[in-house]
Coordinates of C-alpha atoms and ligand atoms in Angstrom, one line a residue:
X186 CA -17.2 14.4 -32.6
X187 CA -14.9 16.8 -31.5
X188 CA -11.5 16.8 -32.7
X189 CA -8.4 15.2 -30.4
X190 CA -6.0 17.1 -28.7
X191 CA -2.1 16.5 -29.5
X192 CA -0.4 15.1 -26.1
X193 CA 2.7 16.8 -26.1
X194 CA 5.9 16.7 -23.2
X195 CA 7.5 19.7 -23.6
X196 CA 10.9 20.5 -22.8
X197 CA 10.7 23.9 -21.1
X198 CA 14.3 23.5 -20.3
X199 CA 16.3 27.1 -19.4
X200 CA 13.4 28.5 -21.4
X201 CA 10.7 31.6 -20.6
X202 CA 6.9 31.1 -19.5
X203 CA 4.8 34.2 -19.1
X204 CA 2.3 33.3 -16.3
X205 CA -0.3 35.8 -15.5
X206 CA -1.7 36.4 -12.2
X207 CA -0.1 36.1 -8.9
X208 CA -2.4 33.9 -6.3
X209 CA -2.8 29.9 -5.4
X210 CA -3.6 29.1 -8.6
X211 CA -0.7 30.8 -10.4
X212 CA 1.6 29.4 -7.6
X213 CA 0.3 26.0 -8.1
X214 CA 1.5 26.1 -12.2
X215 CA 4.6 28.1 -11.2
X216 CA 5.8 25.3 -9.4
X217 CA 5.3 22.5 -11.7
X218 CA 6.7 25.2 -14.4
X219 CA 10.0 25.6 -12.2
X220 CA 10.3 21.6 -11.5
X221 CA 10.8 21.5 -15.6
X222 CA 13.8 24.0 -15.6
X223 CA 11.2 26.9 -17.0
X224 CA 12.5 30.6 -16.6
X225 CA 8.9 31.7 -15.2
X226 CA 7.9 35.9 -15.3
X227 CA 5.0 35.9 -13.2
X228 CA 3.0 39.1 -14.4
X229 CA 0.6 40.5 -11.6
X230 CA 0.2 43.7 -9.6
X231 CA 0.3 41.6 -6.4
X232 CA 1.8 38.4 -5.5
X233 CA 0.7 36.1 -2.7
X234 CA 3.5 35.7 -0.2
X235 CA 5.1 32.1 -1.4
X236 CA 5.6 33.6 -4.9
X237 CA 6.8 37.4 -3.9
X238 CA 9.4 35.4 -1.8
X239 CA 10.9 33.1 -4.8
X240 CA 10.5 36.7 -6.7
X241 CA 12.6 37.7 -4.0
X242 CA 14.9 34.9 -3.9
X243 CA 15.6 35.5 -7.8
X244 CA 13.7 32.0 -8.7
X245 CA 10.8 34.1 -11.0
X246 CA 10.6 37.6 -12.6
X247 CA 7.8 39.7 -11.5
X248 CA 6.2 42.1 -13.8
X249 CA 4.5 44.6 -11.9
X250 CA 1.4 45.3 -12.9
X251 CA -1.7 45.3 -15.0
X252 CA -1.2 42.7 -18.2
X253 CA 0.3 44.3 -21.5
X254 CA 0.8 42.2 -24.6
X255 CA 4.7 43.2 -24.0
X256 CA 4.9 40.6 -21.2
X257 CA 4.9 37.9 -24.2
X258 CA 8.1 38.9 -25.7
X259 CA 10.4 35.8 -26.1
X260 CA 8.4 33.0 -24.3
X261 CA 7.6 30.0 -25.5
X262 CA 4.6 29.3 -23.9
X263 CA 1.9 31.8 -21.3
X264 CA -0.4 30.2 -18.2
X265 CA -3.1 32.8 -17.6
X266 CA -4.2 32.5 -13.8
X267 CA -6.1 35.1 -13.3
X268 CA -9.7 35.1 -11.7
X269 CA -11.0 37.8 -14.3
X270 CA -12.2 36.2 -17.3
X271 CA -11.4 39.6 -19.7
X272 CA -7.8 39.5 -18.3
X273 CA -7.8 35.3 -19.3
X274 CA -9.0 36.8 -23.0
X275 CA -7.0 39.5 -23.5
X276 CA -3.6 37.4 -22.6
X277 CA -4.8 34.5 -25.1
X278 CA -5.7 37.2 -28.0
X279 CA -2.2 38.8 -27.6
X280 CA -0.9 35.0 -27.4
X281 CA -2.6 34.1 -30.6
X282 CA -1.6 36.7 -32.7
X283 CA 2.2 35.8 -31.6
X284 CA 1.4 32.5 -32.5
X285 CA 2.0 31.6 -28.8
X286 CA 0.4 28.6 -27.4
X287 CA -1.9 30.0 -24.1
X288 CA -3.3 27.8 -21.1
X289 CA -6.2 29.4 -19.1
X290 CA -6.5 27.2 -16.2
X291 CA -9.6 25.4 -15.6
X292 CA -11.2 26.9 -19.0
X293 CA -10.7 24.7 -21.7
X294 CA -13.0 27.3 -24.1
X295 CA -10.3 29.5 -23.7
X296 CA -6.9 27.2 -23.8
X297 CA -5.1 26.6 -26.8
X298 CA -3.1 23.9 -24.9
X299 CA -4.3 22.1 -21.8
X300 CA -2.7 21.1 -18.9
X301 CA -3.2 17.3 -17.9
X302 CA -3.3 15.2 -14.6
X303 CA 0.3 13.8 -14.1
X304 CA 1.7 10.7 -12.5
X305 CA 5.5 10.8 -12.2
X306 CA 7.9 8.3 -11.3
X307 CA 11.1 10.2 -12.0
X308 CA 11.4 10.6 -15.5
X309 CA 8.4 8.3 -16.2
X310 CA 5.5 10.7 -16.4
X311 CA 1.8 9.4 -17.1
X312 CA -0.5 12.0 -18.1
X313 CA -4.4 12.2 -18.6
X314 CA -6.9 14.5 -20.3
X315 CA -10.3 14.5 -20.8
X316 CA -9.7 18.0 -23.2
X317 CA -10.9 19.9 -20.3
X318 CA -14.3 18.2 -20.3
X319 CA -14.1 16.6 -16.8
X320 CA -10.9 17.5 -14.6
X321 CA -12.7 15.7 -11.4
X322 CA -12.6 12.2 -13.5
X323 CA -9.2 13.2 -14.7
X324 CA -8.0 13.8 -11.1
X325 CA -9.6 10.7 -9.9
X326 CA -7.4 8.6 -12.4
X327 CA -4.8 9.8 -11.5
X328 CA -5.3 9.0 -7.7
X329 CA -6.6 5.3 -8.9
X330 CA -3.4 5.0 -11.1
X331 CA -1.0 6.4 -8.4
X332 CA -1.6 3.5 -5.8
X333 CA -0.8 1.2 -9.1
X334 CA 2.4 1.9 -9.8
X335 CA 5.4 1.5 -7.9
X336 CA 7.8 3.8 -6.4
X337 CA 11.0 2.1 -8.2
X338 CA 9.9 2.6 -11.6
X339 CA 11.4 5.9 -11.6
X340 CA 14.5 4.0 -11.1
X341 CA 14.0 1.4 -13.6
X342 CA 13.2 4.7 -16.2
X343 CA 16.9 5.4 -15.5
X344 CA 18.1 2.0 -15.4
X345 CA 17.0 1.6 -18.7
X346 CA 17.8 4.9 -20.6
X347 CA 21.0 4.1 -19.2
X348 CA 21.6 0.8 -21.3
X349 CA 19.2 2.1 -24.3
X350 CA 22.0 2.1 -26.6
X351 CA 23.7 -0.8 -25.4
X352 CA 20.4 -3.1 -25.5
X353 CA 19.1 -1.5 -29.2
X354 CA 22.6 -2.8 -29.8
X355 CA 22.6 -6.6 -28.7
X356 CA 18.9 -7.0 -30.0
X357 CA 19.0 -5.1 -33.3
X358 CA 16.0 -7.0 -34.2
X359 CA 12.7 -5.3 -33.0
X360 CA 10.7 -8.7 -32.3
X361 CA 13.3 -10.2 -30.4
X362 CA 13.8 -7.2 -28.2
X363 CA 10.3 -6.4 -27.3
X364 CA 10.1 -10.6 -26.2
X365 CA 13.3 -9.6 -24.4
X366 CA 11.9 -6.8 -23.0
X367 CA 8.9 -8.4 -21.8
X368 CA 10.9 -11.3 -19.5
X369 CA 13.1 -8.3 -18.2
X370 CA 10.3 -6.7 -17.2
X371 CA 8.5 -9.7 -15.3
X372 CA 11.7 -11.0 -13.9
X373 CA 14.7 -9.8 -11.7
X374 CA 15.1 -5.9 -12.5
X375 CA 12.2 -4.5 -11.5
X376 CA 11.8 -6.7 -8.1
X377 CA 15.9 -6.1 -7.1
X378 CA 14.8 -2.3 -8.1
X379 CA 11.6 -2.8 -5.2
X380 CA 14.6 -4.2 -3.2
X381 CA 16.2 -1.1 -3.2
X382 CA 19.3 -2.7 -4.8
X383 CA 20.2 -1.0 -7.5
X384 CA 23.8 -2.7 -8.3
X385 CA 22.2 -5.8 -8.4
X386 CA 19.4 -4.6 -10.8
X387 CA 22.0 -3.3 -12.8
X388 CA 24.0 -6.5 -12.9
X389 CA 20.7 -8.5 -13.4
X390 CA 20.6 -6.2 -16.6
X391 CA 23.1 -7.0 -18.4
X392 CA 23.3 -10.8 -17.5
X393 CA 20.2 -10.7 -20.0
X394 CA 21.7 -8.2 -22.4
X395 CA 24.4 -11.1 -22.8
X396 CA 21.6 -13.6 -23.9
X397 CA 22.3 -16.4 -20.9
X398 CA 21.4 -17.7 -17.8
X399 CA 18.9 -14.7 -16.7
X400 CA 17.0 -14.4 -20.8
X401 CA 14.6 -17.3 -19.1
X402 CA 12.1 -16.0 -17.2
X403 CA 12.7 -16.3 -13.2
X404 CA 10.8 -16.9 -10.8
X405 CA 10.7 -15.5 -7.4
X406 CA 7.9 -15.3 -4.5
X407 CA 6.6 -12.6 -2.3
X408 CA 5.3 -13.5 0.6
X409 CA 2.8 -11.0 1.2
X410 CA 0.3 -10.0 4.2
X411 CA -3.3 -9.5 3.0
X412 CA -4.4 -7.8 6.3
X413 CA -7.5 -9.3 8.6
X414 CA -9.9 -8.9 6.1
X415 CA -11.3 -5.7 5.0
X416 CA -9.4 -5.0 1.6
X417 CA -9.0 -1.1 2.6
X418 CA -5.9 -2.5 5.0
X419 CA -4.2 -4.1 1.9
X420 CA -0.9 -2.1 1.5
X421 CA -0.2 -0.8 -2.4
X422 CA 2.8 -2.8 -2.4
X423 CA 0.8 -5.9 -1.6
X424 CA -2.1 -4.8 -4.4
X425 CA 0.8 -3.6 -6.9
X426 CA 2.4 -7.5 -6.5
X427 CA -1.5 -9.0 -7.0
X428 CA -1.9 -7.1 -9.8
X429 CA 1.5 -9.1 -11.4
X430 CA 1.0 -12.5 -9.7
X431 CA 1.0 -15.4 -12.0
X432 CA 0.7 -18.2 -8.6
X433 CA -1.2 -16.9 -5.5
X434 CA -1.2 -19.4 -3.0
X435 CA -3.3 -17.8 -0.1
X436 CA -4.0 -19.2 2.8
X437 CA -7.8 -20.0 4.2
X438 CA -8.1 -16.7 6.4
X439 CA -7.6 -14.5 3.0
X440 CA -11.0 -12.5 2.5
X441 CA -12.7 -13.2 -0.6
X442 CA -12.7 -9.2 -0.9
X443 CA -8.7 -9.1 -0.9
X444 CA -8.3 -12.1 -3.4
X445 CA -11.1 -9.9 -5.6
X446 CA -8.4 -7.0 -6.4
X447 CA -5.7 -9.7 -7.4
X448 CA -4.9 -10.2 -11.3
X449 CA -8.1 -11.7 -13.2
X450 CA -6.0 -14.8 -14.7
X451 CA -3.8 -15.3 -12.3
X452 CA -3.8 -19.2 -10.7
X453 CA -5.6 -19.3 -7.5
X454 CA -4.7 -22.3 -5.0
X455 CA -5.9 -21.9 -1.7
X456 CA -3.5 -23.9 0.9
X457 CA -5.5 -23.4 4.0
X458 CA -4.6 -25.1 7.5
X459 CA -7.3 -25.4 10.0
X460 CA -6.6 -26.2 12.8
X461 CA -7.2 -29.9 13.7
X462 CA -8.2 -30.8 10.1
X463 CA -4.8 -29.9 8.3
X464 CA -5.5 -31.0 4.5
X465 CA -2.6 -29.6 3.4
X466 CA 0.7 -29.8 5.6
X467 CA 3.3 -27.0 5.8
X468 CA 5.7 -29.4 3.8
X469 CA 3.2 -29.6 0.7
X470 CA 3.0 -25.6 1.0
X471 CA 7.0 -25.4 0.6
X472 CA 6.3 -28.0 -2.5
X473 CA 4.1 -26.0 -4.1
X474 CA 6.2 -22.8 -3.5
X475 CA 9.2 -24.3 -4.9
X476 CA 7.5 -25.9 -8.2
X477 CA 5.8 -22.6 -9.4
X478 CA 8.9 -20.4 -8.5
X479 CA 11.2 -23.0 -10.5
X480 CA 9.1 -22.9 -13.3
X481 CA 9.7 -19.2 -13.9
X482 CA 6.2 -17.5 -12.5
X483 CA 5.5 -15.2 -9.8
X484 CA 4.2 -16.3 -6.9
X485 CA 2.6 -14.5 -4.4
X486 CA 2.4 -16.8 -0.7
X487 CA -0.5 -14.8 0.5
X488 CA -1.2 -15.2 4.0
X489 CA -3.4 -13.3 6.5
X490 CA -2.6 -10.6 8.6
X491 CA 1.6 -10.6 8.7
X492 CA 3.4 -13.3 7.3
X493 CA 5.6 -12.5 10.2
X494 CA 3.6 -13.1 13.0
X495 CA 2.6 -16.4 13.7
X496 CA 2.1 -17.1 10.3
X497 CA 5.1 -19.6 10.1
X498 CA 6.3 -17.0 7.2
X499 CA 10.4 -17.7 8.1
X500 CA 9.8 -21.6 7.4
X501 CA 8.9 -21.2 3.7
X502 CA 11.6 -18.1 3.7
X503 CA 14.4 -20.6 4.8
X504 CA 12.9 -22.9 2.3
X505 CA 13.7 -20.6 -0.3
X506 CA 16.8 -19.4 0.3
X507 CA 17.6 -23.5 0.7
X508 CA 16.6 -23.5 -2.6
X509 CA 18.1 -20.1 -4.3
X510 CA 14.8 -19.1 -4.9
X511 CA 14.0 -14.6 -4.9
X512 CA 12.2 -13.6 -2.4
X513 CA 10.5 -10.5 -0.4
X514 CA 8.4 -9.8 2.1
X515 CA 5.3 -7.2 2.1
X516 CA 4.5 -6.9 5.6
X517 CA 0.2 -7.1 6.8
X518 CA -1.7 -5.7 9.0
X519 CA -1.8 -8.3 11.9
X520 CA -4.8 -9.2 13.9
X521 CA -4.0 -7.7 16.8
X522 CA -3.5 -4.5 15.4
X523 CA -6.6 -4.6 13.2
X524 CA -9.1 -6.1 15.9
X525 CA -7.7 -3.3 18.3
X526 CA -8.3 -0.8 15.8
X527 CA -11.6 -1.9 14.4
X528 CA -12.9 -2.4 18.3
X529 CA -12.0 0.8 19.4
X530 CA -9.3 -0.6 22.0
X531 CA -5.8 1.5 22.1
X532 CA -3.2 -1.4 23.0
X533 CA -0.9 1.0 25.0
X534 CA -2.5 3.1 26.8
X535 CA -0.5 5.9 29.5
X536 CA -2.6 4.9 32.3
X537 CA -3.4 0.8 32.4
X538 CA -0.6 -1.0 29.6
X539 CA 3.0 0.2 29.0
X540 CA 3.8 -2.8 27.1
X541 CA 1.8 -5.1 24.8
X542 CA 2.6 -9.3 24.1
X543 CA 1.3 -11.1 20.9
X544 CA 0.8 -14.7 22.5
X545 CA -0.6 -17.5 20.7
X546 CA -1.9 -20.5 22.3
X547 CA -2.9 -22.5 19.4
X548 CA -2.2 -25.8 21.0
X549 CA -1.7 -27.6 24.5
X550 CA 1.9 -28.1 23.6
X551 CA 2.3 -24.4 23.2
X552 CA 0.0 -23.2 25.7
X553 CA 1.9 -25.8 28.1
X554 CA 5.2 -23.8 27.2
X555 CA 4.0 -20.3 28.3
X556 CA 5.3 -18.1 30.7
X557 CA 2.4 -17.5 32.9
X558 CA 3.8 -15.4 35.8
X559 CA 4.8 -13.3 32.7
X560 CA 1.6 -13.4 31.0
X561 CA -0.7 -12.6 34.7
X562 CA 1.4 -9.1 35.7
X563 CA -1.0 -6.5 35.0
X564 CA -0.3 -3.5 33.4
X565 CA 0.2 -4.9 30.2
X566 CA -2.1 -6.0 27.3
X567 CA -2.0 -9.3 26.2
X568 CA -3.1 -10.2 22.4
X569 CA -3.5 -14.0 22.1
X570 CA -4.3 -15.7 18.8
X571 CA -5.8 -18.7 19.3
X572 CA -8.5 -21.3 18.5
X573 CA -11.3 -20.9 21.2
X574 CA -11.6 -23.9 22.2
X575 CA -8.3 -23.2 24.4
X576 CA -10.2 -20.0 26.5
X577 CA -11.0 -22.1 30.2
X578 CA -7.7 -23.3 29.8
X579 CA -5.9 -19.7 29.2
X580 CA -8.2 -17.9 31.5
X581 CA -7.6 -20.9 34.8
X582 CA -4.1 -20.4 33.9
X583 CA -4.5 -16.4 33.9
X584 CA -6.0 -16.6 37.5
X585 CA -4.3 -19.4 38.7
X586 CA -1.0 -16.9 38.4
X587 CA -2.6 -13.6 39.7
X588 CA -4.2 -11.8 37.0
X589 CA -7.2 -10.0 38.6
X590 CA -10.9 -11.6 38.2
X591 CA -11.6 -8.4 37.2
X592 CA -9.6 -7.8 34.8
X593 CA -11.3 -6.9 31.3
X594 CA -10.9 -8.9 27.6
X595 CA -12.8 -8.2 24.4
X596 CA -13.0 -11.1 22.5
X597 CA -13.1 -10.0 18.7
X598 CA -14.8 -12.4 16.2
X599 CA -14.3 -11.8 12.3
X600 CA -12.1 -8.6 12.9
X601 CA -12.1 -5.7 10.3
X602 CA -15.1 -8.2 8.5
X603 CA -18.5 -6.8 8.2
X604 CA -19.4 -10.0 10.7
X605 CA -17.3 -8.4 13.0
X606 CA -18.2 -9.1 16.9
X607 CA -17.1 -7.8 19.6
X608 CA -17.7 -9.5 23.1
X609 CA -16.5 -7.8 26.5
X610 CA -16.4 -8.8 30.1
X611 CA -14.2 -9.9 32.6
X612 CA -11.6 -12.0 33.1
X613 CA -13.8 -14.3 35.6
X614 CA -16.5 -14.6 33.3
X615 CA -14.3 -15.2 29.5
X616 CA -15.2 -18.9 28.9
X617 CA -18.8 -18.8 30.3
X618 CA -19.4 -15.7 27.7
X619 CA -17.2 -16.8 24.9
X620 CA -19.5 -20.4 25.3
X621 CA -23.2 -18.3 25.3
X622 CA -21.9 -16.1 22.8
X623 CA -20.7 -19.0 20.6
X624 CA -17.7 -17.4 19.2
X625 CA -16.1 -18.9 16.4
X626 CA -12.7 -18.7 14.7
X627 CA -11.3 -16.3 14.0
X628 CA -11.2 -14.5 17.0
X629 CA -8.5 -12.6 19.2
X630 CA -8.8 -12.2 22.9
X631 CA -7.4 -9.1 24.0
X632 CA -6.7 -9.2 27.7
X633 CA -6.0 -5.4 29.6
X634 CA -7.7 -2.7 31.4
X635 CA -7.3 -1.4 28.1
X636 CA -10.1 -3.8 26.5
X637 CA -12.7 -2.2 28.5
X638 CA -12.3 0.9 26.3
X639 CA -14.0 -0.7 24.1
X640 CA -17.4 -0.2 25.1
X641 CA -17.0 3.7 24.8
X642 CA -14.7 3.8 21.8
X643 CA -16.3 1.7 19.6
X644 CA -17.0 2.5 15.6
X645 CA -17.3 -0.1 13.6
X646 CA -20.0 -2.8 13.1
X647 CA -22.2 -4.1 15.9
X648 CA -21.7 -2.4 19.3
X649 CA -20.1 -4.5 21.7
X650 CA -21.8 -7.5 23.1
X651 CA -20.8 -5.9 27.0
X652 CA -20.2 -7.3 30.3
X653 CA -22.4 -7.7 32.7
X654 CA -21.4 -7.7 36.2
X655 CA -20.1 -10.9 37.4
X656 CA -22.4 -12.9 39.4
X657 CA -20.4 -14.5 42.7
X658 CA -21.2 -18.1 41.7
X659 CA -19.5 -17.6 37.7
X660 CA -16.6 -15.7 39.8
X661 CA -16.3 -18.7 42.4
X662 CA -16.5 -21.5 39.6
X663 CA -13.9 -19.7 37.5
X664 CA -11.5 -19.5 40.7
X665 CA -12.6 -23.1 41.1
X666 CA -11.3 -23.7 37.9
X667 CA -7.7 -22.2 38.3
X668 CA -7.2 -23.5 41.5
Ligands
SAH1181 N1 -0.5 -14.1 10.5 C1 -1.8 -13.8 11.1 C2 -2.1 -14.7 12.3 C3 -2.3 -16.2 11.9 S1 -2.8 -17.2 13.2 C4 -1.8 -12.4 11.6 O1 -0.8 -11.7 11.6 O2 -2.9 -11.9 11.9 C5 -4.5 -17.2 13.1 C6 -5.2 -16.5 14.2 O3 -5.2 -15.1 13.9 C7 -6.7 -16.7 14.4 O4 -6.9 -17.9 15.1 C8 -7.1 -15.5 15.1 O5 -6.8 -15.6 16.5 C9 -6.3 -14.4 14.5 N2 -7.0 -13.7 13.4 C10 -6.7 -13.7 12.1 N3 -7.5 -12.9 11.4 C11 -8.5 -12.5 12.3 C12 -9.6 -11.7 12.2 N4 -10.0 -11.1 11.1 N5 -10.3 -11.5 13.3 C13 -10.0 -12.0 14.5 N6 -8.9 -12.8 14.6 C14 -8.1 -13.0 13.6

């Protein structure tokens, strides 16, 4: 077994480091050195430029030269960064016999005191050591731990030091504070901290410090966009609010992969609409809502792609603010923007589509309200969200008002979902393809010269199921059709 090491934050404050050696690695530990407040001498016959310009600057002392055990006198601490291992030594033996405390980078052997990884969040720092043994696992920690944490804790830190006093104060008794602590911390603070507002935090604060109202837990609800599908388009805020859900009402569309990374006991209720075969209505979604968030949990309303886009998200927002319920909104990655992506079709595009619509023809009744003349001019890209079933209807109506026969879509089935599909053609032949294809739901229809890019830019999944040419009579019936 080998023996611990003793973690340790120094506070390196207006106070002298000796680092030895003058290249990318010395700059890299002269910088976190100078973001502590350390008075670094940099000792090395050369520096690389960033470093001889702080010398220059007055930021660092340079010591010209080869390393002599003078260089130690009055610092608290040396960094040797050379690349010549007898240099490393020589610096640590004059250390030790000063009873100086000496870090040679990336050789633990050698180090008397070890450098860790480091997560900061102002003056919240995480760090991690493996004594030197692996730095690669260390680093990848850090990375994993990184996307966990959010960017307002930093602020919290400060929110907190802040009142330290006043809260050991109002909760002398250590039981009570930590169960005080705990509700603080999964209530209002930290989300109006997320909010980026600060005074309310603050207020929030000491509401609790003064033992009413805000001591009970309270709940609030994010409503949160889980992406298409593939958990890699999840954004951290969205995992970070997973990871603290007590509620997560998701809707039907939320990939089994995304609900996967969301807290292990947290209540899953799936509140999925399909179209034609509601079994839950939008009404017993805003029920739900409301009787989790009043009984003090966090919810998260998980929906997929954006809440905001045809995902009736500012309904159950109005509902809440109806009912003074918390709320905020994590934005997704919507359909059209992750089909697009994942078939290898730019929206925009300088040459065909200086302009791009998100339509959705779910129904007749909102199909029957379209702006078709609109919809037919050509050089723009049309992304409609739909059920299938309404494809002769929207491609009749797409002729019928001058859109070209020629005109290419990519219908995309299971977007950003290892299922993915991706069926091309023309505008004459959508229904007729969509029908031998069998597409199912969900699929986006992207409508555009741009769709045709497709079958070159393609990466991901399957190729392209791609056109063929149109045959007169499938170009005549579909005319028929729109006529
Ligand atoms: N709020 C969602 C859209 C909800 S409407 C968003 O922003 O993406 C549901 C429609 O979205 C589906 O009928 C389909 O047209 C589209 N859709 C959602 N996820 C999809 C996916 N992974 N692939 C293809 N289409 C998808």
């Amino acid at each position: 077994m080998t023996t611990p090491l003793f973690p340790l934050f120094a506070d390196l404050q207006n106070r002298a480091v000796l680092v030895v050696g003058g290249g990318a690695v010395a700059a890299r530990k002269i910088a976190a050195l100078l973001a502590a407040g350390a008075r670094v001498r940099v000792g090395a016959p050369r520096l690389e430029p960033g470093l001889q310009a702080l010398a220059e600057a007055g930021a660092i002392e340079h010591l010209r030269g080869e390393f002599i055990p003078a260089w130690l006198d009055d610092v608290w601490l040396a960094v040797a960064a050379t690349d010549d291992r007898e240099v490393n030594r020589a610096v640590v033996a004059a250390g030790s016999a000063r009873r100086l405390l000496v870090n040679v980078v990336d050789d633990a052997e050698l180090s008397s005191f070890q450098l860790p990884s480091v997560i900061e969040r102002g003056a919240l720092q995480i760090a991690i050591s493996t004594r030197g043994a692996a730095p690669m696992l260390a680093r990848h920690l850090r990375e994993t731990l990184e996307a966990q944490f959010d960017e307002s804790l930093g602020a919290l830190t400060a929110l907190l030091g802040k009142h330290r006093r006043r809260i050991r104060a109002g909760l002398p008794d250590l039981v009570a504070r930590r169960r005080w602590f705990e509700r603080l911390l999964a209530g209002a603070v930290p989300r109006l901290l997320r909010q980026r507002q600060p005074l309310k935090a603050e207020r929030a604060l000491l509401t609790a410090l003064r033992g009413n109202r805000e001591a009970r837990s309270v709940g609030s609800v994010a409503l949160v966009g889980a992406g298409p599908g593939d958990a890699g388009l999840l954004t951290l805020r969205a995992l970070r609010l997973l990871n603290e859900a007590d509620v997560i009402l998701h809707d039907r569309l939320v990939s089994a992969e995304v609900l996967a990374l969301a807290r292990r006991d947290a209540e899953r209720i799936e509140v999925g609409k399909q179209a034609g075969n509601h079994h839950i209505t939008q009404d017993g979604i805003h029920a739900l809502m409301l009787e989790h968030a009043q009984a003090g949990r966090r919810v998260v309303r998980l929906k997929g792609g954006d809440p905001f886009v045809f995902g009736r998200g500012g309904e159950e927002l109005e509902v809440l603010r109806a009912h003074g319920i918390a709320y905020e909104v994590v934005p997704g990655i919507t359909a059209a923007l992750a089909c697009a992506a994942y078939a290898g079709i730019p929206l925009t595009h300088r040459e065909h589509a200086q302009s791009l619509r998100l339509v959705t023809a779910h129904c007749r009744d909102s199909e029957d309200r379209l702006d078709w003349t609109g919809l037919a001019a050509d050089r723009q890209t049309l992304a409609i969200y739909m059920g299938v079933a309404g494809l002769p209807h929207l491609q009749a109506q797409l002729l019928a008002h001058g859109r070209s026969a020629t005109t290419p879509f990519a219908l995309i089935e299971n977007g950003s979902r290892p299922e993915q599909r991706v069926i091309t053609g023309t505008l004459a032949e959508l229904s007729e393809r969509a029908r031998t294809h069998d597409v199912v739901s969900p699929a986006l229809l992207i409508v555009g010269e741009v769709a045709a890019l497709a079958e070159s830019l393609h990466w991901f999944g399957a190729a392209p199921v791609t056109a063929t040419v149109a045959s007169e009579a499938t170009l005549s019936a579909a005319l028929r059709t729109a006529a």
